[in-house]
XYZ file of N, CA and C in Angstrom:
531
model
N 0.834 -1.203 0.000
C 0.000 0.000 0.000
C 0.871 1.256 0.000
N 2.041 1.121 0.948
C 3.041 2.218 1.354
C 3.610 2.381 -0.191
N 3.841 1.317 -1.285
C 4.306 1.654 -2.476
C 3.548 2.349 -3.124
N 2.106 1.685 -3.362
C 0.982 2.640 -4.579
C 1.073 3.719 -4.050
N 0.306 4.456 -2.870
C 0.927 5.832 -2.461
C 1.833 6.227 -2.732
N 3.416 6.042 -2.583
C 4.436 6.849 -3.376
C 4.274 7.054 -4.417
N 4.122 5.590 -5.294
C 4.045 6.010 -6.698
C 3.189 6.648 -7.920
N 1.691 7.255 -6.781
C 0.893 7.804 -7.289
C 1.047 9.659 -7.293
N 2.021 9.656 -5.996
C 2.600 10.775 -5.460
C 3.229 11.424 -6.634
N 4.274 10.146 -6.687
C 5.385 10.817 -7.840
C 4.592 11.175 -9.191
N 3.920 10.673 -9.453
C 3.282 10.746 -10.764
C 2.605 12.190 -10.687
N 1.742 12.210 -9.991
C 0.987 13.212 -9.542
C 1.511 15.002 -9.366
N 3.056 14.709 -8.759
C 3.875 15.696 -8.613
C 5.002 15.885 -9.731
N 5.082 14.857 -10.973
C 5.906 14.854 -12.509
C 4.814 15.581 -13.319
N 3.682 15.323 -13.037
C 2.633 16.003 -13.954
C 2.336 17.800 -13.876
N 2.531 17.428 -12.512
C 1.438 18.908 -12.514
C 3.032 20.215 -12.723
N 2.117 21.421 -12.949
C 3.052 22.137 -13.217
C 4.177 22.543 -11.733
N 5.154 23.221 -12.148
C 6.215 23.752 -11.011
C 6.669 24.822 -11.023
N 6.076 25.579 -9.651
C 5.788 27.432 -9.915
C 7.484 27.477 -8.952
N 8.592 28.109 -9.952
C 9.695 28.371 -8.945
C 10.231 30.146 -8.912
N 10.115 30.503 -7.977
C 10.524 31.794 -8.244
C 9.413 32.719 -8.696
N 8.273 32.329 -9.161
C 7.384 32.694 -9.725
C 7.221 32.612 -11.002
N 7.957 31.578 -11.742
C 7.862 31.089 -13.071
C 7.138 29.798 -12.777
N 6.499 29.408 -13.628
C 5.698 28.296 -14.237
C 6.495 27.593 -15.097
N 6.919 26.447 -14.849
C 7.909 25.531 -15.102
C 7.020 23.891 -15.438
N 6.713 23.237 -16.488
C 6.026 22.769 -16.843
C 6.484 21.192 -17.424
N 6.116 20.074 -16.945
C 6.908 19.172 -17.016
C 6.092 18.202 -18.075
N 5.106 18.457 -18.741
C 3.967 17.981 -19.342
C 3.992 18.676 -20.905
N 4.958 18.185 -21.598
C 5.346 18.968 -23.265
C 3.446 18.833 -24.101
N 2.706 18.178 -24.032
C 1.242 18.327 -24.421
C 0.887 19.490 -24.033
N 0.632 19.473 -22.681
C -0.267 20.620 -22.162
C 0.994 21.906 -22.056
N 2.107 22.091 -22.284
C 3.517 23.320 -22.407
C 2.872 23.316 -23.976
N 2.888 23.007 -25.158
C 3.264 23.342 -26.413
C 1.566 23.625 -27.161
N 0.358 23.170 -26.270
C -1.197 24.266 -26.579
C -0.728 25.657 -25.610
N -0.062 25.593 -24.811
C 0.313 26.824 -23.981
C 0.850 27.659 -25.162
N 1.790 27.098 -25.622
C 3.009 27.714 -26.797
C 2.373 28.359 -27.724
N 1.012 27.359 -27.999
C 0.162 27.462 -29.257
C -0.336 28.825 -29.122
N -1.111 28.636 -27.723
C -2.361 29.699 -27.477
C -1.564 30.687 -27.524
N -0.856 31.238 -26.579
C -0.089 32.888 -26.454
C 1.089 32.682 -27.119
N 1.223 32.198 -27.969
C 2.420 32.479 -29.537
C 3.561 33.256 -28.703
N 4.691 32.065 -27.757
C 5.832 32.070 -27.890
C 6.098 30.825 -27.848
N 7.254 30.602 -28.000
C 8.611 29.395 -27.833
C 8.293 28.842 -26.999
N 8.662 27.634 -27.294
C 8.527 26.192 -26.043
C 10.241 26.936 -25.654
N 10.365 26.993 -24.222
C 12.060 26.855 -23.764
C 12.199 25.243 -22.601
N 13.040 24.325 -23.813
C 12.824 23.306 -22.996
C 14.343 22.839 -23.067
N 14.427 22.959 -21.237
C 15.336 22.692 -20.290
C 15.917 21.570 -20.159
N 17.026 20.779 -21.000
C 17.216 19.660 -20.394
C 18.514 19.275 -19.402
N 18.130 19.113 -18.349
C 19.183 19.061 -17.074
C 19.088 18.002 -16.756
N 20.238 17.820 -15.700
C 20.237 16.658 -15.078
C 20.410 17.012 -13.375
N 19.130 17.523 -12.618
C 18.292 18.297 -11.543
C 19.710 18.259 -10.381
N 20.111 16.934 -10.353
C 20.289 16.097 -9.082
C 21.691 15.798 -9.154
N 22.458 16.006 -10.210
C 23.782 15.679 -10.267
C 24.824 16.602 -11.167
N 24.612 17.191 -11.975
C 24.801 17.877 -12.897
C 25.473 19.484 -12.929
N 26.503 19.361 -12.608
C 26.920 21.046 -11.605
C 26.839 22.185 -12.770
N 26.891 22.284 -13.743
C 26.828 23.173 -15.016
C 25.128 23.461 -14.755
N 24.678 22.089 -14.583
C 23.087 22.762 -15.009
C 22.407 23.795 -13.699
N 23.298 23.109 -12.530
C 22.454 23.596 -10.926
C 23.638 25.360 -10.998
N 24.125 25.240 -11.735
C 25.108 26.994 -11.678
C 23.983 27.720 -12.443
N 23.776 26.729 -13.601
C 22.821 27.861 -14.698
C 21.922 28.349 -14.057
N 21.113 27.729 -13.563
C 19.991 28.036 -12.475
C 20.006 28.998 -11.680
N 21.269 28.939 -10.884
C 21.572 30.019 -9.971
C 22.095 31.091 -10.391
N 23.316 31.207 -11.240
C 23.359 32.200 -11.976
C 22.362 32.832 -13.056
N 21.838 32.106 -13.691
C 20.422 32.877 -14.607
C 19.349 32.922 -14.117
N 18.775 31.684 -14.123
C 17.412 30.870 -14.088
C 16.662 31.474 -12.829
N 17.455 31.874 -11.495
C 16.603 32.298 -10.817
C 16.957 33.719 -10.517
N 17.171 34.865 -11.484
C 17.503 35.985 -11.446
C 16.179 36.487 -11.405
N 16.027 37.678 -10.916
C 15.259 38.722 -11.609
C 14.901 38.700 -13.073
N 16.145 39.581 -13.330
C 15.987 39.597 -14.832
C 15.252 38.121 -15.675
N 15.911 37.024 -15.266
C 15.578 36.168 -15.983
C 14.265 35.993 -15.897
N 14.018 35.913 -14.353
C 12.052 35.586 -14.278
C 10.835 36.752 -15.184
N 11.844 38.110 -15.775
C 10.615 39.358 -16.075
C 11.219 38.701 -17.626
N 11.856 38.176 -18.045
C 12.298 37.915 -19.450
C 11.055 36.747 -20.132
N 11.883 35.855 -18.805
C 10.775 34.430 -19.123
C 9.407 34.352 -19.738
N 8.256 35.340 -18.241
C 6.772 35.360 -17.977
C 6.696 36.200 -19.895
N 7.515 36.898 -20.210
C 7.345 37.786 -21.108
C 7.415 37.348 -22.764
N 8.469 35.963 -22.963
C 8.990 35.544 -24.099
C 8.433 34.063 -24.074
N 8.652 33.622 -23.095
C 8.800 31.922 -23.419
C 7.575 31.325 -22.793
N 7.665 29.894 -22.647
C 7.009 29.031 -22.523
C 7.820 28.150 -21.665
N 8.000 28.069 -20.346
C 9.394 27.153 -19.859
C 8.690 25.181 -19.564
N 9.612 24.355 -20.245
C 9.840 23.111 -20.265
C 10.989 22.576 -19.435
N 10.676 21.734 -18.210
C 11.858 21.014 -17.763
C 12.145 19.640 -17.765
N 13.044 18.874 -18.687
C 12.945 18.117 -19.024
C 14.058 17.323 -18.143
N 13.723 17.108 -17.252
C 14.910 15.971 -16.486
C 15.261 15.082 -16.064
N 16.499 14.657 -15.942
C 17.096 13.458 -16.171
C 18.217 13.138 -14.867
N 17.222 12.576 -13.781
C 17.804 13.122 -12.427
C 18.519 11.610 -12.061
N 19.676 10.796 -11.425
C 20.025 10.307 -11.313
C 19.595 9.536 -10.355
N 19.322 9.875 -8.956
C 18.618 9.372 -7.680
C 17.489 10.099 -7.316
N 16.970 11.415 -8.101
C 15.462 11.104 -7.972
C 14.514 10.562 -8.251
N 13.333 9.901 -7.725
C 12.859 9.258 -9.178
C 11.812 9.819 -9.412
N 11.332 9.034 -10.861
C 10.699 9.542 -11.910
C 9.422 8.504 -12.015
N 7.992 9.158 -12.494
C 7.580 8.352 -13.450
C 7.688 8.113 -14.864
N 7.634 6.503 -14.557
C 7.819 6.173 -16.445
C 7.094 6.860 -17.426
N 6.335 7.276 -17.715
C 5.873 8.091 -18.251
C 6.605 9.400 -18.780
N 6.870 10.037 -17.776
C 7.878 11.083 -18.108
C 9.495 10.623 -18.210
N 9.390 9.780 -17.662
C 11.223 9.819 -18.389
C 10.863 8.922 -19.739
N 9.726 8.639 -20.587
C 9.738 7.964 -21.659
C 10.050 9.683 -22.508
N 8.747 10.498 -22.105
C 8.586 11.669 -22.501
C 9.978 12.380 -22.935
N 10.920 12.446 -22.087
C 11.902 13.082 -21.743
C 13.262 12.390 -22.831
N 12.841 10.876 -22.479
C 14.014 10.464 -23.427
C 13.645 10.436 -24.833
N 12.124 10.695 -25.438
C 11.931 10.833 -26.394
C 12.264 12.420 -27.043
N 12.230 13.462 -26.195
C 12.683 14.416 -26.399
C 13.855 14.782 -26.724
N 14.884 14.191 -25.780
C 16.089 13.850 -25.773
C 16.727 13.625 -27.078
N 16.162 12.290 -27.685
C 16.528 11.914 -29.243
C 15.960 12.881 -29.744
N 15.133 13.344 -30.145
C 14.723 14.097 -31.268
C 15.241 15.588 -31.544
N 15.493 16.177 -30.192
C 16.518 17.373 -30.344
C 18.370 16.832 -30.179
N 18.519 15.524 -30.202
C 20.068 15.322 -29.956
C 20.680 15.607 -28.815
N 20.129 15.941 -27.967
C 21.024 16.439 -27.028
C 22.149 15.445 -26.347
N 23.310 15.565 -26.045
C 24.376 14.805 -26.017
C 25.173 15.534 -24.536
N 24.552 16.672 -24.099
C 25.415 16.723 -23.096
C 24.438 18.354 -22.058
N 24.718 18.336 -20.759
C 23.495 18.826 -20.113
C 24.357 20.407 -19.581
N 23.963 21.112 -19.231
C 22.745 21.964 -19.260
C 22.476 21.698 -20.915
N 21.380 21.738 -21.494
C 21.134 22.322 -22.876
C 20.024 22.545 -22.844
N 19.121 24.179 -23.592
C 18.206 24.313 -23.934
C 18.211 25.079 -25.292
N 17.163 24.229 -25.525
C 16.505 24.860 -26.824
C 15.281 25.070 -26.906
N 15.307 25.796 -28.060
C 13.844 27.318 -28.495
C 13.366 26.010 -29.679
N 11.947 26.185 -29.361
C 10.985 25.342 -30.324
C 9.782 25.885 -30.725
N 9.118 25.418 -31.760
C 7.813 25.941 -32.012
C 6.961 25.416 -31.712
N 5.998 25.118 -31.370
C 5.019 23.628 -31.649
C 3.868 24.224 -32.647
N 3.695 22.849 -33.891
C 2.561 23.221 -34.449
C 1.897 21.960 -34.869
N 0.744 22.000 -34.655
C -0.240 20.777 -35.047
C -0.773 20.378 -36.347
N -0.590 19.410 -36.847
C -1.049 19.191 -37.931
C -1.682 17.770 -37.983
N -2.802 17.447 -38.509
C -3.772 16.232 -38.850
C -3.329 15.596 -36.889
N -3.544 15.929 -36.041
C -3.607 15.607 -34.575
C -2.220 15.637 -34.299
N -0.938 15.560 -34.955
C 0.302 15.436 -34.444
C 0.855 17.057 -34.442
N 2.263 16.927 -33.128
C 2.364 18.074 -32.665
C 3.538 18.129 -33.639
N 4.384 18.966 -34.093
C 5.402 18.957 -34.581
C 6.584 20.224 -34.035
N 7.749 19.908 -34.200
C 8.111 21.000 -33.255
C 9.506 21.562 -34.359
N 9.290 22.635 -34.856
C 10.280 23.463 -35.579
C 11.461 24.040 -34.763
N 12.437 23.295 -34.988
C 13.799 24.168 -33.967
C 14.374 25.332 -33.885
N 14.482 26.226 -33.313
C 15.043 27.280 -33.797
C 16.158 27.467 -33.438
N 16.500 27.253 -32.455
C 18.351 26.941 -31.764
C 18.206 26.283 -30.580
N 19.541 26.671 -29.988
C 20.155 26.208 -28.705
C 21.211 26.677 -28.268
N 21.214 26.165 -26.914
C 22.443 27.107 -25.946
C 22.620 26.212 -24.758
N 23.194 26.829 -24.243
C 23.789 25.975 -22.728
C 24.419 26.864 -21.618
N 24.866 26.364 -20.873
C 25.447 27.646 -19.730
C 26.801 28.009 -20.822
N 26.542 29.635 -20.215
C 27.202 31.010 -21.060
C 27.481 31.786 -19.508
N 28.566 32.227 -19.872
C 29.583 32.742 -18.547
C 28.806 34.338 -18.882
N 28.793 34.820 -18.173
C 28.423 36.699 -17.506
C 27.192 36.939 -17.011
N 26.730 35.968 -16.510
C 25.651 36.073 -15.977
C 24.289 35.920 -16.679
N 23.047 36.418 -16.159
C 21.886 36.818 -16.728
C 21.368 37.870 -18.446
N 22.067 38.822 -17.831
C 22.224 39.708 -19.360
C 22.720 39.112 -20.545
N 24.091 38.430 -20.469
C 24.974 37.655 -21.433
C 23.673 36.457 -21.769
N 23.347 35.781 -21.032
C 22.806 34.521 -21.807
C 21.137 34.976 -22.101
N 20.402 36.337 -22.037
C 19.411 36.406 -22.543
C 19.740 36.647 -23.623
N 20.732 38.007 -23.760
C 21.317 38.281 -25.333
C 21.169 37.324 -26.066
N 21.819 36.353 -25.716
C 22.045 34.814 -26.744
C 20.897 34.761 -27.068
N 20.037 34.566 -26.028
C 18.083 33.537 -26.166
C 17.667 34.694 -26.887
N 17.395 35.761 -27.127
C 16.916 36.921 -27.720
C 17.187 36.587 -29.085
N 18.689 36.188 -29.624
C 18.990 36.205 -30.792
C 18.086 34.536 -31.667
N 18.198 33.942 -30.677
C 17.451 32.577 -30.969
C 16.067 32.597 -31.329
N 14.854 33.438 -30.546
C 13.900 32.968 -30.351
C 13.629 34.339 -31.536
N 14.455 35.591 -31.770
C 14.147 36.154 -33.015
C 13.687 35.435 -34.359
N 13.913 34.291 -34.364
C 13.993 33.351 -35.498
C 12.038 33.004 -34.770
N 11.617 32.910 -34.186
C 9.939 32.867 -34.217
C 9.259 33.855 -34.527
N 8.530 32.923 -35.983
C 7.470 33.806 -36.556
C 6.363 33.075 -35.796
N 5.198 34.474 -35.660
C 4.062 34.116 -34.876
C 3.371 34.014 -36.317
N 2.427 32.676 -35.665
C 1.686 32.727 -36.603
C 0.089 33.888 -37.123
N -0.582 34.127 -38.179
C -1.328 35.004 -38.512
C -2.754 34.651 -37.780
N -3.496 35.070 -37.173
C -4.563 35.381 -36.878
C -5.752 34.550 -37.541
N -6.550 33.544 -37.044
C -7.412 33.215 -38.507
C -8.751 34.093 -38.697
N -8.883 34.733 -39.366
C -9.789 35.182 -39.344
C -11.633 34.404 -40.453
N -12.844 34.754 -38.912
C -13.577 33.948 -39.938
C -14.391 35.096 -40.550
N -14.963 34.659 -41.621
C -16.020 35.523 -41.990
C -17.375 35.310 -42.105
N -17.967 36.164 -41.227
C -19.233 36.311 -41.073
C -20.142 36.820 -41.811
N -21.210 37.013 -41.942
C -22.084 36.677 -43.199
C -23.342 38.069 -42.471
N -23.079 39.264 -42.913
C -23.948 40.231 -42.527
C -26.008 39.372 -41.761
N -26.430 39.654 -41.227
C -27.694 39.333 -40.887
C -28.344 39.662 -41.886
N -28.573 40.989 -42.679
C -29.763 41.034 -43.194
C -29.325 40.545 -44.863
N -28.085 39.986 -44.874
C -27.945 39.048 -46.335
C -28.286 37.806 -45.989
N -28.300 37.142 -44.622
C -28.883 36.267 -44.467
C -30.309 35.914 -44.575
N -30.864 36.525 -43.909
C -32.530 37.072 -44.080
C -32.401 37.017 -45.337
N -32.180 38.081 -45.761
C -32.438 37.988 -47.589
C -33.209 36.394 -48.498
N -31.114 35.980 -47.717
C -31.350 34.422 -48.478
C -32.725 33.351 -48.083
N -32.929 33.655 -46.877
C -33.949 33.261 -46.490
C -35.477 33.018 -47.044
N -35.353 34.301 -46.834
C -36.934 34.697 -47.673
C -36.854 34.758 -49.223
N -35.533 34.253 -49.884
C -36.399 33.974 -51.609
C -35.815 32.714 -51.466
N -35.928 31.467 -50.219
C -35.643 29.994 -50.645
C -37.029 29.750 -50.853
């Protein structure tokens, strides 16, 4: 019993989102990339390794939980954390998620994030790359510069617009069927 409880825990707490600093940090790439969709910015998805990884736990502290970085974030991105923690654990689910992510952007070595698009087509999500980066020495300012130059490369998409059909041309049609 003492197991199903944990492991409903963990699941429960891999899913839901993670407010740090006052960013919204999102561990669920489905429900992060209709986010992406709806308010037209960049997926920024984080792949670290939480628990062991000293490059990725500096980035953090030196950027990730700046000021600056948190009024940049709420403002540009969409944040994704995709991790790959050694002795924490995980549900399967998300580390399938994660290692499928993993392959498909290449990533080969940690801190790394990259700027994505997400766009849907016939039910599948598809995700257009636009770059990547990793820990960058001068702090906060230095590595937005970088992300600034990256996520310049997102075009928002156009507006759909429908068209509506005046009332009294409707009527019209009406009354000579």
């Amino acid at each position: 019993m003492k197991k199903i409880f944990i492991t409903l825990l963990l699941v429960v707490a891999s899913t839901t989102i993670q407010a740090q600093d006052g960013l919204t940090w999102h561990t669920d790439m489905n429900k992060a990339s209709a986010i992406s969709i709806k308010e037209q910015k960049p997926l920024f998805l984080f792949f670290t390794g939480s628990d062991w990884c000293g490059w990725c736990i500096r980035l953090q502290k030196e950027v990730f939980k700046t000021p600056e970085f948190i009024a940049w974030a709420k403002d540009n991105v969409v944040l994704v954390e995709l991790d790959f923690p050694r002795r924490t654990p995980m549900a399967d689910e998300l580390k399938k998620q994660n290692n499928e992510l993993q392959q498909v952007f290449g990533v080969r070595g940690y801190p790394t994030v990259w700027f994505a698009k997400p766009t849907v087509k016939d039910g599948k999500t598809n995700l257009e790359q636009l770059g990547s980066t990793g820990y960058v020495a001068g702090g906060p300012t230095t590595w937005i510069a970088g992300a600034n130059q990256i996520i310049a490369k997102y075009v928002k998409d156009a507006p759909v617009k429908v068209e509506k059909k005046s009332t009294k041309k409707a009527k019209k049609q009406k009354v000579k069927s």
